[in-house]
């Protein structure tokens, strides 16, 4: 089951510049674990020490918010995950 | 009532289908708070004042610094050290003397936000921090007026329009901010997002088009992409949960 993970520009230095990473998994959590397995630096950018998503990381599946149980959200072959960060500048 | 001068000044927008003289009159009667006179505030205020929004209240407590000038285009080299609202209102009055510009040199806080937005029809978020954005979000919900969110970072920006009782609010989608004191920004980014916010405000006032309701628009200047994300109201939202109950009662 192939899922595309779109990487936020701020995090792309952790994925060797890749804006999209292909992973396999049936939940968002499994897909993000695969992302971390490929690019270990992304772990601390996405998760806290308890393994929960950092508060400012937003996850969208097929461009729809998956809050609040993001990691449990089911995904299917061909789905797209977007990792987006809350922006505060003005 | 539009004057002969108004008809000439706003001719190119009055001829837009769906805007017309009636829409222009609505713009003239509108009263808009723009919270922040920095990067976003510069773009939003220029386009709302140019469009003929009748009354604009600018709120900002900062003074102009050299490091602001890459993006805060209402402030110029000669303005360094001046109050931002004074610098901004001076330029905006020169741009369009027909618009009433109120310059409020105050810090927005929990204990004054209600007073600062009282009597206005909508609030535009042009802030640079989330605590005040959330105060404004709550104030807009309390007053039952729309709130136009914008945020920027580097080459990226985002915008969303919040209509009380109808859409997700900022608190529904906000769960934390990227850490760091100094936010990187290239000046064109707040120009893009501020222009989108101004467009949303104009559409709302005139009553045309589709708003960014329950929709987070993300602009990625590096890849030159706009992406629309669907967001939803958080049933447990501290700010807008009461609206859910009212909707239930209506049903």
CSV table of C-alpha atoms in Angstrom, one decimal:
chain,number,residue,atom,x,y,z
A,1,UNK,CA,0.0,0.0,0.0
A,2,UNK,CA,1.8,3.1,-1.2
A,3,UNK,CA,1.2,6.5,0.4
A,4,UNK,CA,2.8,9.8,-0.5
A,5,UNK,CA,3.9,11.9,2.3
A,6,UNK,CA,4.3,15.6,1.4
A,7,UNK,CA,7.1,17.2,3.5
A,8,UNK,CA,6.8,20.7,4.7
A,9,UNK,CA,9.5,23.0,3.3
A,10,UNK,CA,10.9,23.7,6.8
A,11,UNK,CA,11.6,20.0,7.2
A,12,UNK,CA,13.0,19.2,3.8
A,13,UNK,CA,16.6,19.5,4.8
A,14,UNK,CA,15.9,16.3,6.9
A,15,UNK,CA,14.7,14.4,3.8
A,16,UNK,CA,17.6,15.3,1.6
A,17,UNK,CA,15.5,17.9,-0.1
A,18,UNK,CA,12.7,15.6,-1.1
A,19,UNK,CA,9.3,17.2,-1.1
A,20,UNK,CA,7.5,13.9,-1.4
A,21,UNK,CA,8.4,10.6,0.3
A,22,UNK,CA,6.7,7.3,-0.7
A,23,UNK,CA,5.9,5.0,2.3
A,24,UNK,CA,3.8,2.0,3.1
A,25,UNK,CA,1.2,1.7,5.9
A,26,UNK,CA,-2.4,1.5,6.7
A,27,UNK,CA,-2.5,4.3,9.2
A,28,UNK,CA,-0.9,7.8,9.4
A,29,UNK,CA,1.1,6.6,12.4
A,30,UNK,CA,2.5,3.6,10.4
A,31,UNK,CA,3.4,5.9,7.4
A,32,UNK,CA,5.1,8.4,9.6
A,33,UNK,CA,7.1,5.6,11.3
A,34,UNK,CA,8.3,4.6,7.8
A,35,UNK,CA,9.2,8.2,7.1
A,36,UNK,CA,11.3,8.3,10.3
A,37,UNK,CA,12.9,4.9,9.3
A,38,UNK,CA,14.0,6.4,6.0
A,39,UNK,CA,15.0,9.8,7.5
A,40,UNK,CA,15.7,9.5,11.2
A,41,UNK,CA,16.1,13.3,11.7
A,42,UNK,CA,12.4,13.8,11.1
A,43,UNK,CA,11.5,12.0,14.3
A,44,UNK,CA,12.4,14.9,16.7
A,45,UNK,CA,10.7,17.3,14.2
A,46,UNK,CA,7.4,15.4,14.3
A,47,UNK,CA,7.2,13.7,17.7
A,48,UNK,CA,7.7,14.5,21.3
A,49,UNK,CA,9.5,12.1,23.7
A,50,UNK,CA,6.2,10.2,24.4
A,51,UNK,CA,5.8,9.5,20.7
A,52,UNK,CA,2.9,12.0,20.3
A,53,UNK,CA,2.8,14.5,17.5
A,54,UNK,CA,4.2,17.9,18.4
A,55,UNK,CA,1.5,20.4,18.9
A,56,UNK,CA,2.4,22.6,15.9
A,57,UNK,CA,2.5,19.7,13.4
A,58,UNK,CA,-0.7,19.4,11.4
A,59,UNK,CA,-1.6,16.3,9.4
A,60,UNK,CA,-3.9,16.3,6.4
A,61,UNK,CA,-5.0,13.2,4.6
A,62,UNK,CA,-6.1,13.8,1.0
A,63,UNK,CA,-6.2,17.5,2.0
A,64,UNK,CA,-8.6,17.0,4.9
A,65,UNK,CA,-7.6,17.6,8.5
A,66,UNK,CA,-7.1,14.4,10.5
A,67,UNK,CA,-7.1,16.1,13.9
A,68,UNK,CA,-7.5,15.0,16.7
A,69,UNK,CA,-6.5,11.3,16.4
A,70,UNK,CA,-4.1,11.9,13.5
A,71,UNK,CA,-1.9,8.8,14.0
A,72,UNK,CA,-4.8,6.4,14.1
A,73,UNK,CA,-6.3,7.8,10.9
A,74,UNK,CA,-6.7,5.1,8.2
A,75,UNK,CA,-5.0,5.5,4.8
A,76,UNK,CA,-5.4,3.6,1.6
A,77,UNK,CA,-3.2,2.9,-1.4
A,78,UNK,CA,-2.7,6.2,-3.4
A,79,UNK,CA,-3.6,8.4,-0.5
A,80,UNK,CA,-1.6,11.6,0.2
A,81,UNK,CA,-0.5,12.8,3.6
A,82,UNK,CA,0.6,16.4,4.0
A,83,UNK,CA,2.7,17.5,7.0
A,84,UNK,CA,2.0,21.1,7.6
A,85,UNK,CA,3.3,23.5,10.3
A,86,UNK,CA,1.4,26.3,12.0
A,87,UNK,CA,2.8,29.6,11.0
A,88,UNK,CA,2.9,32.6,13.3
A,89,UNK,CA,4.7,35.4,11.5
A,90,UNK,CA,3.0,38.6,10.3
B,1,UNK,CA,-24.1,57.5,-1.1
B,2,UNK,CA,-21.3,57.5,-3.6
B,3,UNK,CA,-20.0,60.9,-4.8
B,4,UNK,CA,-18.9,61.8,-8.3
B,5,UNK,CA,-15.3,61.4,-7.2
B,6,UNK,CA,-16.1,58.0,-5.7
B,7,UNK,CA,-17.6,56.9,-9.0
B,8,UNK,CA,-14.4,57.8,-10.8
B,9,UNK,CA,-11.9,56.6,-8.2
B,10,UNK,CA,-13.6,53.1,-7.9
B,11,UNK,CA,-14.7,52.9,-11.5
B,12,UNK,CA,-12.6,49.8,-12.3
B,13,UNK,CA,-14.1,47.8,-9.5
B,14,UNK,CA,-17.6,49.2,-9.8
B,15,UNK,CA,-17.7,47.6,-13.3
B,16,UNK,CA,-17.0,44.2,-11.8
B,17,UNK,CA,-20.1,41.9,-12.2
B,18,UNK,CA,-21.6,41.4,-8.7
B,19,UNK,CA,-19.9,44.4,-7.2
B,20,UNK,CA,-21.4,47.5,-8.8
B,21,UNK,CA,-22.4,50.7,-7.1
B,22,UNK,CA,-24.3,48.7,-4.4
B,23,UNK,CA,-21.1,46.8,-3.5
B,24,UNK,CA,-19.1,50.0,-3.5
B,25,UNK,CA,-21.6,51.6,-1.1
B,26,UNK,CA,-21.3,48.6,1.2
B,27,UNK,CA,-17.5,49.0,1.2
B,28,UNK,CA,-17.9,52.7,2.0
B,29,UNK,CA,-20.1,51.9,5.0
B,30,UNK,CA,-17.9,49.1,6.3
B,31,UNK,CA,-15.8,49.4,9.5
B,32,UNK,CA,-12.8,47.1,9.6
B,33,UNK,CA,-10.2,46.6,12.4
B,34,UNK,CA,-6.7,45.7,11.1
B,35,UNK,CA,-4.7,44.3,14.1
B,36,UNK,CA,-1.1,44.8,13.3
B,37,UNK,CA,0.7,47.3,11.0
B,38,UNK,CA,3.6,45.1,10.0
B,39,UNK,CA,4.1,42.9,6.9
B,40,UNK,CA,0.5,41.5,6.7
B,41,UNK,CA,-0.9,44.8,7.9
B,42,UNK,CA,0.8,46.8,5.2
B,43,UNK,CA,-0.6,44.7,2.4
B,44,UNK,CA,-4.1,44.4,3.9
B,45,UNK,CA,-4.5,48.0,4.8
B,46,UNK,CA,-3.2,49.3,1.4
B,47,UNK,CA,-5.7,47.3,-0.5
B,48,UNK,CA,-8.7,47.9,1.8
B,49,UNK,CA,-8.1,51.6,1.8
B,50,UNK,CA,-7.5,51.7,-1.9
B,51,UNK,CA,-10.8,49.8,-2.4
B,52,UNK,CA,-12.7,52.4,-0.4
B,53,UNK,CA,-13.5,50.6,2.9
B,54,UNK,CA,-15.1,53.5,4.8
B,55,UNK,CA,-13.4,53.2,8.2
B,56,UNK,CA,-10.2,51.4,9.0
B,57,UNK,CA,-8.9,51.1,12.6
B,58,UNK,CA,-5.2,50.2,12.7
B,59,UNK,CA,-3.9,48.8,16.0
B,60,UNK,CA,-0.2,48.4,16.8
B,61,UNK,CA,2.0,49.3,19.7
B,62,UNK,CA,5.4,49.0,18.0
B,63,UNK,CA,7.8,51.5,16.6
B,64,UNK,CA,9.4,51.1,13.1
B,65,UNK,CA,12.8,49.4,13.1
B,66,UNK,CA,15.4,49.1,10.3
B,67,UNK,CA,14.9,45.3,10.3
B,68,UNK,CA,11.2,45.8,9.5
B,69,UNK,CA,11.8,47.4,6.2
B,70,UNK,CA,12.3,44.3,4.1
B,71,UNK,CA,8.6,43.5,4.3
B,72,UNK,CA,6.6,46.2,6.1
B,73,UNK,CA,6.2,48.4,3.0
B,74,UNK,CA,4.1,51.1,4.6
B,75,UNK,CA,7.1,52.1,6.6
B,76,UNK,CA,10.0,53.7,5.0
B,77,UNK,CA,13.6,54.6,5.9
B,78,UNK,CA,12.6,58.0,7.2
B,79,UNK,CA,10.0,56.4,9.5
B,80,UNK,CA,12.6,54.5,11.7
B,81,UNK,CA,11.8,55.2,15.3
B,82,UNK,CA,8.2,56.4,14.6
B,83,UNK,CA,5.1,54.7,15.9
B,84,UNK,CA,3.9,52.3,13.3
B,85,UNK,CA,0.3,53.3,13.4
B,86,UNK,CA,1.3,57.0,12.8
B,87,UNK,CA,3.6,56.0,9.9
B,88,UNK,CA,1.0,53.7,8.3
B,89,UNK,CA,-2.0,56.1,8.7
B,90,UNK,CA,0.0,58.9,7.2
B,91,UNK,CA,0.6,56.9,4.0
B,92,UNK,CA,-2.9,55.5,3.9
B,93,UNK,CA,-4.5,58.9,4.2
B,94,UNK,CA,-2.4,60.2,1.3
B,95,UNK,CA,-3.5,57.1,-0.7
B,96,UNK,CA,-7.2,57.7,-0.1
B,97,UNK,CA,-8.3,60.8,1.9
B,98,UNK,CA,-11.9,59.6,1.6
B,99,UNK,CA,-11.3,56.8,4.1
B,100,UNK,CA,-11.4,57.4,7.8
B,101,UNK,CA,-8.2,55.9,9.3
B,102,UNK,CA,-8.1,55.5,13.1
B,103,UNK,CA,-4.6,55.0,14.5
B,104,UNK,CA,-4.6,53.2,17.8
B,105,UNK,CA,-1.2,52.9,19.5
B,106,UNK,CA,-2.0,50.2,22.1
B,107,UNK,CA,-1.0,46.7,22.9
B,108,UNK,CA,-3.9,44.3,22.4
B,109,UNK,CA,-4.5,42.5,25.7
B,110,UNK,CA,-7.2,40.4,27.3
B,111,UNK,CA,-8.5,43.4,29.2
B,112,UNK,CA,-8.8,45.8,26.3
B,113,UNK,CA,-9.5,43.6,23.2
B,114,UNK,CA,-13.3,43.9,23.5
B,115,UNK,CA,-13.0,47.7,23.7
B,116,UNK,CA,-10.6,47.9,20.8
B,117,UNK,CA,-12.9,46.0,18.4
B,118,UNK,CA,-16.2,47.4,19.7
B,119,UNK,CA,-18.3,49.0,17.0
B,120,UNK,CA,-16.5,47.4,14.1
B,121,UNK,CA,-17.9,44.9,11.5
B,122,UNK,CA,-14.9,42.6,11.2
B,123,UNK,CA,-11.3,41.9,12.4
B,124,UNK,CA,-8.3,41.3,10.2
B,125,UNK,CA,-5.5,39.3,11.8
B,126,UNK,CA,-2.2,40.9,10.9
B,127,UNK,CA,-0.4,40.0,14.1
B,128,UNK,CA,3.0,38.3,14.5
B,129,UNK,CA,2.2,36.1,17.5
B,130,UNK,CA,-0.4,33.5,18.4
B,131,UNK,CA,-1.5,34.6,21.9
B,132,UNK,CA,-2.9,37.8,20.5
B,133,UNK,CA,-4.4,36.1,17.4
B,134,UNK,CA,-6.3,33.8,19.7
B,135,UNK,CA,-7.6,36.8,21.7
B,136,UNK,CA,-8.8,38.4,18.5
B,137,UNK,CA,-10.4,35.1,17.4
B,138,UNK,CA,-12.3,34.9,20.7
B,139,UNK,CA,-13.3,38.6,20.5
B,140,UNK,CA,-14.7,38.1,17.0
B,141,UNK,CA,-16.7,35.1,18.1
B,142,UNK,CA,-18.0,37.0,21.1
B,143,UNK,CA,-19.1,39.9,18.9
B,144,UNK,CA,-20.4,37.5,16.2
B,145,UNK,CA,-18.3,39.2,13.5
B,146,UNK,CA,-15.9,37.5,11.0
B,147,UNK,CA,-12.2,37.1,11.6
B,148,UNK,CA,-9.7,36.9,8.7
B,149,UNK,CA,-6.6,34.9,9.7
B,150,UNK,CA,-3.2,35.2,8.0
B,151,UNK,CA,0.2,33.9,9.0
B,152,UNK,CA,3.6,33.8,7.3
B,153,UNK,CA,7.0,32.1,7.7
B,154,UNK,CA,9.8,32.4,5.1
B,155,UNK,CA,8.4,31.8,1.7
B,156,UNK,CA,5.2,30.3,3.1
B,157,UNK,CA,1.9,31.7,4.2
B,158,UNK,CA,-1.6,30.7,5.1
B,159,UNK,CA,-5.0,32.2,5.3
B,160,UNK,CA,-8.5,31.2,6.6
B,161,UNK,CA,-11.8,33.1,7.0
B,162,UNK,CA,-13.8,32.5,10.2
B,163,UNK,CA,-17.5,33.1,10.2
B,164,UNK,CA,-18.9,32.7,13.8
B,165,UNK,CA,-21.5,30.0,14.0
B,166,UNK,CA,-20.7,28.7,10.5
B,167,UNK,CA,-17.1,27.7,10.3
B,168,UNK,CA,-14.2,26.3,12.2
B,169,UNK,CA,-12.4,29.0,14.2
B,170,UNK,CA,-8.7,29.6,14.6
B,171,UNK,CA,-8.7,27.8,17.9
B,172,UNK,CA,-10.2,24.7,16.3
B,173,UNK,CA,-7.1,24.4,14.1
B,174,UNK,CA,-4.4,25.9,16.3
B,175,UNK,CA,-2.6,23.5,18.7
B,176,UNK,CA,0.8,25.1,19.0
B,177,UNK,CA,3.4,27.2,17.2
B,178,UNK,CA,6.8,26.6,15.7
B,179,UNK,CA,9.3,27.5,18.4
B,180,UNK,CA,11.7,30.4,17.9
B,181,UNK,CA,11.7,34.1,18.6
B,182,UNK,CA,12.8,35.5,15.2
B,183,UNK,CA,10.5,34.5,12.4
B,184,UNK,CA,12.1,34.5,8.9
B,185,UNK,CA,10.1,36.3,6.2
B,186,UNK,CA,10.7,37.4,2.7
B,187,UNK,CA,8.7,40.6,2.1
B,188,UNK,CA,6.7,39.2,-0.8
B,189,UNK,CA,5.1,36.5,1.4
B,190,UNK,CA,3.1,38.8,3.6
B,191,UNK,CA,2.2,40.8,0.4
B,192,UNK,CA,0.6,37.6,-1.0
B,193,UNK,CA,-1.2,36.6,2.1
B,194,UNK,CA,-2.2,40.1,3.0
B,195,UNK,CA,-3.7,40.5,-0.5
B,196,UNK,CA,-5.6,37.3,0.0
B,197,UNK,CA,-7.0,38.5,3.3
B,198,UNK,CA,-8.0,41.8,1.7
B,199,UNK,CA,-9.7,39.9,-1.1
B,200,UNK,CA,-11.6,37.9,1.5
B,201,UNK,CA,-12.7,41.0,3.3
B,202,UNK,CA,-13.9,42.7,0.2
B,203,UNK,CA,-15.8,39.6,-0.9
B,204,UNK,CA,-17.5,39.3,2.5
B,205,UNK,CA,-18.5,42.9,2.6
B,206,UNK,CA,-19.9,42.9,-1.0
B,207,UNK,CA,-21.4,39.4,-0.7
B,208,UNK,CA,-19.8,37.8,-3.7
B,209,UNK,CA,-17.7,34.7,-4.3
B,210,UNK,CA,-16.7,31.8,-2.1
B,211,UNK,CA,-14.9,32.5,1.2
B,212,UNK,CA,-12.1,30.4,2.7
B,213,UNK,CA,-14.7,29.0,5.0
B,214,UNK,CA,-13.6,25.7,6.7
B,215,UNK,CA,-10.6,26.0,4.3
B,216,UNK,CA,-7.0,26.6,5.2
B,217,UNK,CA,-5.2,28.0,2.1
B,218,UNK,CA,-1.5,27.4,2.2
B,219,UNK,CA,0.8,29.3,-0.1
B,220,UNK,CA,4.2,27.7,-0.8
B,221,UNK,CA,6.3,30.3,-2.5
B,222,UNK,CA,9.3,28.0,-3.0
B,223,UNK,CA,7.4,25.5,-5.0
B,224,UNK,CA,4.9,28.2,-6.1
B,225,UNK,CA,1.9,26.2,-5.1
B,226,UNK,CA,-1.4,27.0,-3.4
B,227,UNK,CA,-3.0,24.1,-1.5
B,228,UNK,CA,-6.5,24.1,0.0
B,229,UNK,CA,-7.0,22.0,3.1
B,230,UNK,CA,-10.4,21.2,4.5
B,231,UNK,CA,-10.6,21.9,8.3
B,232,UNK,CA,-13.5,21.2,10.6
B,233,UNK,CA,-14.9,22.6,13.8
B,234,UNK,CA,-13.5,21.0,16.9
B,235,UNK,CA,-16.5,19.8,19.0
B,236,UNK,CA,-14.4,20.5,22.1
B,237,UNK,CA,-13.2,23.9,21.0
B,238,UNK,CA,-12.9,26.3,23.9
B,239,UNK,CA,-13.7,29.3,21.7
B,240,UNK,CA,-16.6,28.3,19.4
B,241,UNK,CA,-18.1,25.3,21.2
B,242,UNK,CA,-21.0,27.4,22.3
B,243,UNK,CA,-22.1,27.9,18.7
B,244,UNK,CA,-22.5,24.2,18.3
B,245,UNK,CA,-25.1,24.2,21.1
B,246,UNK,CA,-26.9,27.1,19.5
B,247,UNK,CA,-27.0,25.3,16.1
B,248,UNK,CA,-28.4,22.2,17.9
B,249,UNK,CA,-31.1,24.3,19.5
B,250,UNK,CA,-32.1,25.8,16.2
B,251,UNK,CA,-32.4,22.4,14.7
